[in-house]
PDB file of C-alpha atoms in Angstrom:
ATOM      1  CA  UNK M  23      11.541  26.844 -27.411  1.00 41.00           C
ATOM      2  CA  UNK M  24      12.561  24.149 -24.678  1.00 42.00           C
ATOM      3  CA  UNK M  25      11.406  20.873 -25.273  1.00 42.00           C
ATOM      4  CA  UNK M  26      11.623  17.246 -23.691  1.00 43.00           C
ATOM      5  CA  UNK M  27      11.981  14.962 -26.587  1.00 42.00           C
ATOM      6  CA  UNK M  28      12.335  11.973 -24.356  1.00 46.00           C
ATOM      7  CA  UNK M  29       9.309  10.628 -25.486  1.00 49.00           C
ATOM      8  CA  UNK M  30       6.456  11.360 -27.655  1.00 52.00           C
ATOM      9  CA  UNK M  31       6.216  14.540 -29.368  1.00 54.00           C
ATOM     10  CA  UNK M  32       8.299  17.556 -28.433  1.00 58.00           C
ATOM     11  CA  UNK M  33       6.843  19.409 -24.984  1.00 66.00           C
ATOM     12  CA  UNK M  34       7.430  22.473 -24.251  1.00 72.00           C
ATOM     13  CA  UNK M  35       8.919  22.345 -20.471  1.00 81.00           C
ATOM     14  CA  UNK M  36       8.107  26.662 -20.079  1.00 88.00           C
ATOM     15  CA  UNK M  37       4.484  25.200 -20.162  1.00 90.00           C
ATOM     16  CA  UNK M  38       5.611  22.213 -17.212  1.00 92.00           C
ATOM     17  CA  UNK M  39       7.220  24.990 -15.210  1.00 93.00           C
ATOM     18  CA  UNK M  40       4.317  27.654 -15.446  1.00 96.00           C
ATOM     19  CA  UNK M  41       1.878  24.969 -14.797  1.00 96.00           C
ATOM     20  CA  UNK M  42       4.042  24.241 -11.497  1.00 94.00           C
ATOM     21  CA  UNK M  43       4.141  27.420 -10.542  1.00 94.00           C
ATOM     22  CA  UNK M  44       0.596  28.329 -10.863  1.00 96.00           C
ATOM     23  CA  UNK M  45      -0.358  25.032  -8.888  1.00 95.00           C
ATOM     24  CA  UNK M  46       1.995  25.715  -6.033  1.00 92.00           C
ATOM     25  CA  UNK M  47       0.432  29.398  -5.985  1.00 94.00           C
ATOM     26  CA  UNK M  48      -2.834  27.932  -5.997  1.00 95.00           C
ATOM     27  CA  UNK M  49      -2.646  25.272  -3.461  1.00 92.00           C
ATOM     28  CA  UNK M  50      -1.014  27.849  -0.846  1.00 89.00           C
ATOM     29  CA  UNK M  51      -3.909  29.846  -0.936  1.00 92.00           C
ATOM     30  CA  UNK M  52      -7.022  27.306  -0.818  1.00 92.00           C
ATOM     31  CA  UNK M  53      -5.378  23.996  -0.522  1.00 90.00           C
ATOM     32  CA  UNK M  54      -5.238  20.995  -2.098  1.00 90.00           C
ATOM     33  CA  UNK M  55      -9.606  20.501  -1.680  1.00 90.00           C
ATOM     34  CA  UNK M  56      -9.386  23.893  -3.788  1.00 93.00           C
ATOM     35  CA  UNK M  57      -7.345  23.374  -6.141  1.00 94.00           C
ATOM     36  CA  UNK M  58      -8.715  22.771  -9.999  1.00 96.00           C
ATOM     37  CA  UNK M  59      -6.869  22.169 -13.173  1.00 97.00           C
ATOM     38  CA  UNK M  60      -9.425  25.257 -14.669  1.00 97.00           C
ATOM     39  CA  UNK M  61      -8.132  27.727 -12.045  1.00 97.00           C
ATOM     40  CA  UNK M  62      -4.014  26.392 -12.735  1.00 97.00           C
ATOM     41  CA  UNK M  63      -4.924  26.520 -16.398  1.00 97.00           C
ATOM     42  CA  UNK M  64      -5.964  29.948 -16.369  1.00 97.00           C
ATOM     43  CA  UNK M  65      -2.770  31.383 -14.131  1.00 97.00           C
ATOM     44  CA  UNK M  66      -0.188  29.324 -16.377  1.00 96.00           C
ATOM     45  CA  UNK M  67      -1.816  30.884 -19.255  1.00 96.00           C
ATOM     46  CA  UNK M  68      -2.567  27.321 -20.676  1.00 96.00           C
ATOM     47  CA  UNK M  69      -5.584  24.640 -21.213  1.00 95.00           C
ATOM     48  CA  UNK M  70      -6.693  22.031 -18.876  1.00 96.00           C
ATOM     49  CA  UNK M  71      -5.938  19.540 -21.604  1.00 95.00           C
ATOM     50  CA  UNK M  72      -2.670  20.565 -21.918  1.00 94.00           C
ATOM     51  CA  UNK M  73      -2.172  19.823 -17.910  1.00 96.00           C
ATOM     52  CA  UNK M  74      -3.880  16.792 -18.210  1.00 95.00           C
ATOM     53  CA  UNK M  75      -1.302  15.372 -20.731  1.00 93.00           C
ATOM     54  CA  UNK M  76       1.506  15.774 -18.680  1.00 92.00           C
ATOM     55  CA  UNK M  77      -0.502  15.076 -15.237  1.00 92.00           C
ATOM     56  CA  UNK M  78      -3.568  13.067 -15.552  1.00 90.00           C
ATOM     57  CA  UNK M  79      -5.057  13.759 -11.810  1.00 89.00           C
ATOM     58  CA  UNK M  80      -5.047  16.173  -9.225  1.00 90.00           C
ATOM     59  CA  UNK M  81      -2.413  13.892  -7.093  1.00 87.00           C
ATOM     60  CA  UNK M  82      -0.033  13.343  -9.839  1.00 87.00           C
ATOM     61  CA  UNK M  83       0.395  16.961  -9.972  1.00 92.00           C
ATOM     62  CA  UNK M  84       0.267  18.385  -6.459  1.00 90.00           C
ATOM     63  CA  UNK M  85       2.565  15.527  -5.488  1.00 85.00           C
ATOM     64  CA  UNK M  86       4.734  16.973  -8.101  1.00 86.00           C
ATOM     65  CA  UNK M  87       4.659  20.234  -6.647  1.00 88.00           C
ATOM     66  CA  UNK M  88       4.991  19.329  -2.789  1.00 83.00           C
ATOM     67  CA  UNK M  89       7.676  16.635  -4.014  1.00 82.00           C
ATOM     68  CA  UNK M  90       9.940  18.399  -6.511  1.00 79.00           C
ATOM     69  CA  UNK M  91      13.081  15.934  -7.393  1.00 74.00           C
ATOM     70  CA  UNK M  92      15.701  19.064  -7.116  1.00 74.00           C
ATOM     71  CA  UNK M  93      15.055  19.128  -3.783  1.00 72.00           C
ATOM     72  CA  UNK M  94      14.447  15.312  -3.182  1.00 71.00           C
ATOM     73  CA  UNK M  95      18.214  14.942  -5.169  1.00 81.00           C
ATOM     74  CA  UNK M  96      20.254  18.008  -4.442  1.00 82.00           C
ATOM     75  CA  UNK M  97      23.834  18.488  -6.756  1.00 85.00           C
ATOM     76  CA  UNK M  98      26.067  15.859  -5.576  1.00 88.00           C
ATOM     77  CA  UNK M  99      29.290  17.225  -3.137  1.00 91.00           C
ATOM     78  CA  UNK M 100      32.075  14.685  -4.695  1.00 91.00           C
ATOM     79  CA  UNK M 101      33.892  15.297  -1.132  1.00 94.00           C
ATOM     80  CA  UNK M 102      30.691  15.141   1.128  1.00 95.00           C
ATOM     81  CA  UNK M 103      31.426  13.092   4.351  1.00 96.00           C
ATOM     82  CA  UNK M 104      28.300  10.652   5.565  1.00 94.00           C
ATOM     83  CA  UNK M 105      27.855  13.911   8.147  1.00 95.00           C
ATOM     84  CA  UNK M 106      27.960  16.201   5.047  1.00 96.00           C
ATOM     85  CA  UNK M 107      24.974  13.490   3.701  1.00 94.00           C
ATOM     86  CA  UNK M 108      23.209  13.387   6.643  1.00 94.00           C
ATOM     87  CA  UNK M 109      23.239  16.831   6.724  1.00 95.00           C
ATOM     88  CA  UNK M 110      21.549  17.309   3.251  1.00 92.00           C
ATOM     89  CA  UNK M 111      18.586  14.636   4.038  1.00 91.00           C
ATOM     90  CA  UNK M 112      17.891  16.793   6.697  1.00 94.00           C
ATOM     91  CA  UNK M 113      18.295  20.006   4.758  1.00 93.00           C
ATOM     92  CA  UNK M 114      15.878  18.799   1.819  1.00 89.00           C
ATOM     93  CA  UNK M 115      13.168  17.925   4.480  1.00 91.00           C
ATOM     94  CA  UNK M 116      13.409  20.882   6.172  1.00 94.00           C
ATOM     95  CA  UNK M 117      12.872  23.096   3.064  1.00 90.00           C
ATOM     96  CA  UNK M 118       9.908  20.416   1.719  1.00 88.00           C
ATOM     97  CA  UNK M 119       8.111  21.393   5.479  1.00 89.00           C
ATOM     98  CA  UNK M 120       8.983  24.743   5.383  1.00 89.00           C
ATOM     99  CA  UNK M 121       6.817  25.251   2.347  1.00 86.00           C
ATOM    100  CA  UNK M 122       3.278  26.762   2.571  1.00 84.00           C
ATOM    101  CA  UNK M 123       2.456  24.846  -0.372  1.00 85.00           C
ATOM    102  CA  UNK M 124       3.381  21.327   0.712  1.00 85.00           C
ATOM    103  CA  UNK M 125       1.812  21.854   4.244  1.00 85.00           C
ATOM    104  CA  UNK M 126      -1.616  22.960   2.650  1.00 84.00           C
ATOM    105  CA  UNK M 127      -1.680  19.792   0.330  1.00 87.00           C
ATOM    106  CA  UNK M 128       0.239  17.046   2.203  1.00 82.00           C
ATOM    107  CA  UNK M 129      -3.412  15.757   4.154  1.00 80.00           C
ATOM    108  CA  UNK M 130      -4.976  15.740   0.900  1.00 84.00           C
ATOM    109  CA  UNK M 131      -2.566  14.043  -0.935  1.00 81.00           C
ATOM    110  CA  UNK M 132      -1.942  11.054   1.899  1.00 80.00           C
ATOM    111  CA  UNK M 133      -5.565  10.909   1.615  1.00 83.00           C
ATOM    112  CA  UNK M 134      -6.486  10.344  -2.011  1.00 81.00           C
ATOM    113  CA  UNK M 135      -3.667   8.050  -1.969  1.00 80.00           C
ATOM    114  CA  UNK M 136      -4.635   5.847   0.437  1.00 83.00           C
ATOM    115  CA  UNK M 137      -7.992   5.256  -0.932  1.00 83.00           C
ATOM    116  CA  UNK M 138      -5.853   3.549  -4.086  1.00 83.00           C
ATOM    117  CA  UNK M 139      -2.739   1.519  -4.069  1.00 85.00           C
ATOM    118  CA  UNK M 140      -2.203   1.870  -7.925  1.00 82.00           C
ATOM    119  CA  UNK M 141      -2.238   5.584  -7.366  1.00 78.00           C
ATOM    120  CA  UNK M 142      -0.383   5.533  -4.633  1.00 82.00           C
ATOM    121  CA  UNK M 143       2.091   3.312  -6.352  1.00 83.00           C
ATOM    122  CA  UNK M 144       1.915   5.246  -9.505  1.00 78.00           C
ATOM    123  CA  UNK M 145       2.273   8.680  -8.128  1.00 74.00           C
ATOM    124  CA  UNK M 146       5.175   7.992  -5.664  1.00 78.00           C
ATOM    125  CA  UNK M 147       7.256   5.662  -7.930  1.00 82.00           C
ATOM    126  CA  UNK M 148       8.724   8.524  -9.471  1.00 74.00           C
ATOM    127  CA  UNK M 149      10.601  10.392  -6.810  1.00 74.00           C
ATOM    128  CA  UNK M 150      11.086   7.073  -4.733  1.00 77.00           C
ATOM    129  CA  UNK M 151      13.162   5.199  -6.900  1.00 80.00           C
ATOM    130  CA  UNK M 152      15.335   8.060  -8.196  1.00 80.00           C
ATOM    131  CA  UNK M 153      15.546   8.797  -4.176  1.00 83.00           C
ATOM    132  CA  UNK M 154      16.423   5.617  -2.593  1.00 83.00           C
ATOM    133  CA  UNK M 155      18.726   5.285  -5.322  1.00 84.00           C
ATOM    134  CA  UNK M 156      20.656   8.332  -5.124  1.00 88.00           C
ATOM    135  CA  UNK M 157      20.711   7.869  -1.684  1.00 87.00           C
ATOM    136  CA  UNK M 158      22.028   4.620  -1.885  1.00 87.00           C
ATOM    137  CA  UNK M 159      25.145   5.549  -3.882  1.00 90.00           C
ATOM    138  CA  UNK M 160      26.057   8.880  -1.797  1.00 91.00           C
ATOM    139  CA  UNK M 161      25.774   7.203   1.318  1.00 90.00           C
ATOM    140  CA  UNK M 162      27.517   4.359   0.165  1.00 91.00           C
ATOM    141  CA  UNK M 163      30.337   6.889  -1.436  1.00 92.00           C
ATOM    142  CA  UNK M 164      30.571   8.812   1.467  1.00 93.00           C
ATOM    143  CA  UNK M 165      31.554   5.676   3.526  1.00 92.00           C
ATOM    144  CA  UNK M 166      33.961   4.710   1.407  1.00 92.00           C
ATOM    145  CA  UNK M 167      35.777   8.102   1.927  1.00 94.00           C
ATOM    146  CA  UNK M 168      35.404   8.275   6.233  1.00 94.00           C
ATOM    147  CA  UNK M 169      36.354   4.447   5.695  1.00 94.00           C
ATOM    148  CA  UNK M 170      33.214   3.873   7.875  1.00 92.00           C
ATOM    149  CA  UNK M 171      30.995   0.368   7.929  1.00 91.00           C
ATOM    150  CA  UNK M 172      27.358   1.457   7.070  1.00 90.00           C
ATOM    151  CA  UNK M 173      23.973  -0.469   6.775  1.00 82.00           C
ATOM    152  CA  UNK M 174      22.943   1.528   3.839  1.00 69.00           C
ATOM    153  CA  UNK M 175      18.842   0.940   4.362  1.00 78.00           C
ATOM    154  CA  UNK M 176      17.768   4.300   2.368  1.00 77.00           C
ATOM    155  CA  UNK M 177      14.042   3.455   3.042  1.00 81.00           C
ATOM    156  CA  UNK M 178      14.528   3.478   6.700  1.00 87.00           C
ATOM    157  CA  UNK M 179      16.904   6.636   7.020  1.00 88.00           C
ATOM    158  CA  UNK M 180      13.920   8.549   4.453  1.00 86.00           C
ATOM    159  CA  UNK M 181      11.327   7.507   5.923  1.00 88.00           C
ATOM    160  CA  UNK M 182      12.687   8.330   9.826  1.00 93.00           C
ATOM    161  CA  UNK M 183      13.951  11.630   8.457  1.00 93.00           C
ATOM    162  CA  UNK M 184      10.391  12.657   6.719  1.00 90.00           C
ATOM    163  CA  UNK M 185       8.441  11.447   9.596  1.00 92.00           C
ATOM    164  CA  UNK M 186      10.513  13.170  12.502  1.00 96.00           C
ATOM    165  CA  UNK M 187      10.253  16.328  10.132  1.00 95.00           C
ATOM    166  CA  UNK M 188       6.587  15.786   9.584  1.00 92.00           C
ATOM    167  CA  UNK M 189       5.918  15.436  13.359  1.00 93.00           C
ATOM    168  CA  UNK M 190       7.778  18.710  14.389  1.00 95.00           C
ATOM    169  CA  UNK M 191       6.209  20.933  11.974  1.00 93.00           C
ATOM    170  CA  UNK M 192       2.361  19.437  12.592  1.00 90.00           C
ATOM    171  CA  UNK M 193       3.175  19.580  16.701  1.00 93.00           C
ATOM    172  CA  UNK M 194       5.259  22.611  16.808  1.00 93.00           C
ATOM    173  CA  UNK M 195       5.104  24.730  13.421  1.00 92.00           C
ATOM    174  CA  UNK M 196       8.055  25.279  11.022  1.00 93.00           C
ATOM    175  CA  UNK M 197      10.064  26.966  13.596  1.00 94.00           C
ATOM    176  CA  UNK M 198      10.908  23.581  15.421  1.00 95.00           C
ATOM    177  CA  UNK M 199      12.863  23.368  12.442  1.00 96.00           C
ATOM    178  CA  UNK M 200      15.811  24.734  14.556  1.00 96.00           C
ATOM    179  CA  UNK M 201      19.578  23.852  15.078  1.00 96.00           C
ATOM    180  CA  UNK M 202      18.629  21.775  17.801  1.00 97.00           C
ATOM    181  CA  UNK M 203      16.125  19.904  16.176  1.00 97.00           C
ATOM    182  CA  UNK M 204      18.630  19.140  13.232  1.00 97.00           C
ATOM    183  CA  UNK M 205      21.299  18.171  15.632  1.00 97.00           C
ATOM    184  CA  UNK M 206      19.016  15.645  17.457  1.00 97.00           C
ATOM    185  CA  UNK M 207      18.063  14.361  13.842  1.00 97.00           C
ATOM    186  CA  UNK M 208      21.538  13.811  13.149  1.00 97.00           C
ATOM    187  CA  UNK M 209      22.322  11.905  15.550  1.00 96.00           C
ATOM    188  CA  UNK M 210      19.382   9.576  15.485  1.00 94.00           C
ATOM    189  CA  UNK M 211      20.123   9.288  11.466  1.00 93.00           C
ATOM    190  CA  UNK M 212      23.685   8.741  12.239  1.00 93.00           C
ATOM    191  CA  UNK M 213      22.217   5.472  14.500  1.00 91.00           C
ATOM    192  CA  UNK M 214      20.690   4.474  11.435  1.00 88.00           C
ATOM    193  CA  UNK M 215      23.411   4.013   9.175  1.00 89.00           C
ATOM    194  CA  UNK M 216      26.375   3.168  11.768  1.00 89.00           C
ATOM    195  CA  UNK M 217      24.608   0.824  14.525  1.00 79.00           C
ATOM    196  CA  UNK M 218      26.605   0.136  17.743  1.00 69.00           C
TER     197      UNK M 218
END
């Protein structure tokens, strides 16, 4: 059985993963307004209960659907230029927006979490600080190797990166998403981390 023993009693992740799956199933097909812990209970084979221990709400789990870390923090490149970098921020946007899933949920999530702050702080503290701080150090790394001066502001380059992406996809669809697109990302990340 595979279990995360990092704290509490042993959990079996197969239940974390099914759970996931079943949710990310769900909200593509009625959204995130549609979406109970009953219906993701009964297509992960589990209880609601059992859901509710490892995500209390309906935001803490759909954000951890529509935000998995594995995307948000791909394998690290140990020879990655900043270009190569740049190149995955884009990338792991790209596949977040290209996902029925996330696009279905992503009002609904912004919305219940701007009604709270502690939610809102809560929910997105997870990926955020594992984000800005992987980030950080491959940016930083990646520098070091072109022997290039960089502002490292992770926040800013995220954030610009999410919202251009964003923006495309709700004014154009996913196929905005295009080499074009990416190029002109690029570049304006690029301007980001290596001012005139």
């Amino acid at each position: 059985m595979a279990t995360d023993t990092a704290a509490g009693r042993p959990r079996d992740t197969r239940i974390d993963a099914a759970v996931l799956d079943a949710a990310r199933a769900v909200i593509a097909e009625v959204g995130y307004a549609g979406l109970t812990f009953t219906e993701v209970a009964a297509r992960a084979g589990t209880s609601v209960p059992a859901i509710r221990r490892r995500w209390p709400s309906k935001s803490h789990l759909v954000h951890r659907v529509v935000f998995p870390v594995e995307v948000a923090i791909p394998p690290r490149n140990p020879h990655a230029t900043l270009d190569d970098e740049l190149d995955s921020v884009i990338d792991g946007c790209a596949s977040l927006f290209s996902d029925a899933a996330m696009r279905r949920a992503l009002m609904g999530v912004f919305s219940e979490l701007a009604d709270d702050d502690d939610l809102q702080r809560e929910v997105t503290d997870r990926l955020r600080f594992a984000v800005w701080e992987d980030m950080t150090e491959r940016l930083t790394l990646a520098a070091a190797r072109d022997e290039v001066t960089i502002e490292p502001d992770p926040s800013l380059l995220i954030e610009a990166a999410f919202g251009a992406t964003l923006m495309a996809v709700m004014l154009r669809g996913v196929k905005a998403l295009d080499d074009q697109w990416r190029s002109d990302l690029h570049r304006a990340l690029w301007s980001i981390l290596v001012p005139c």
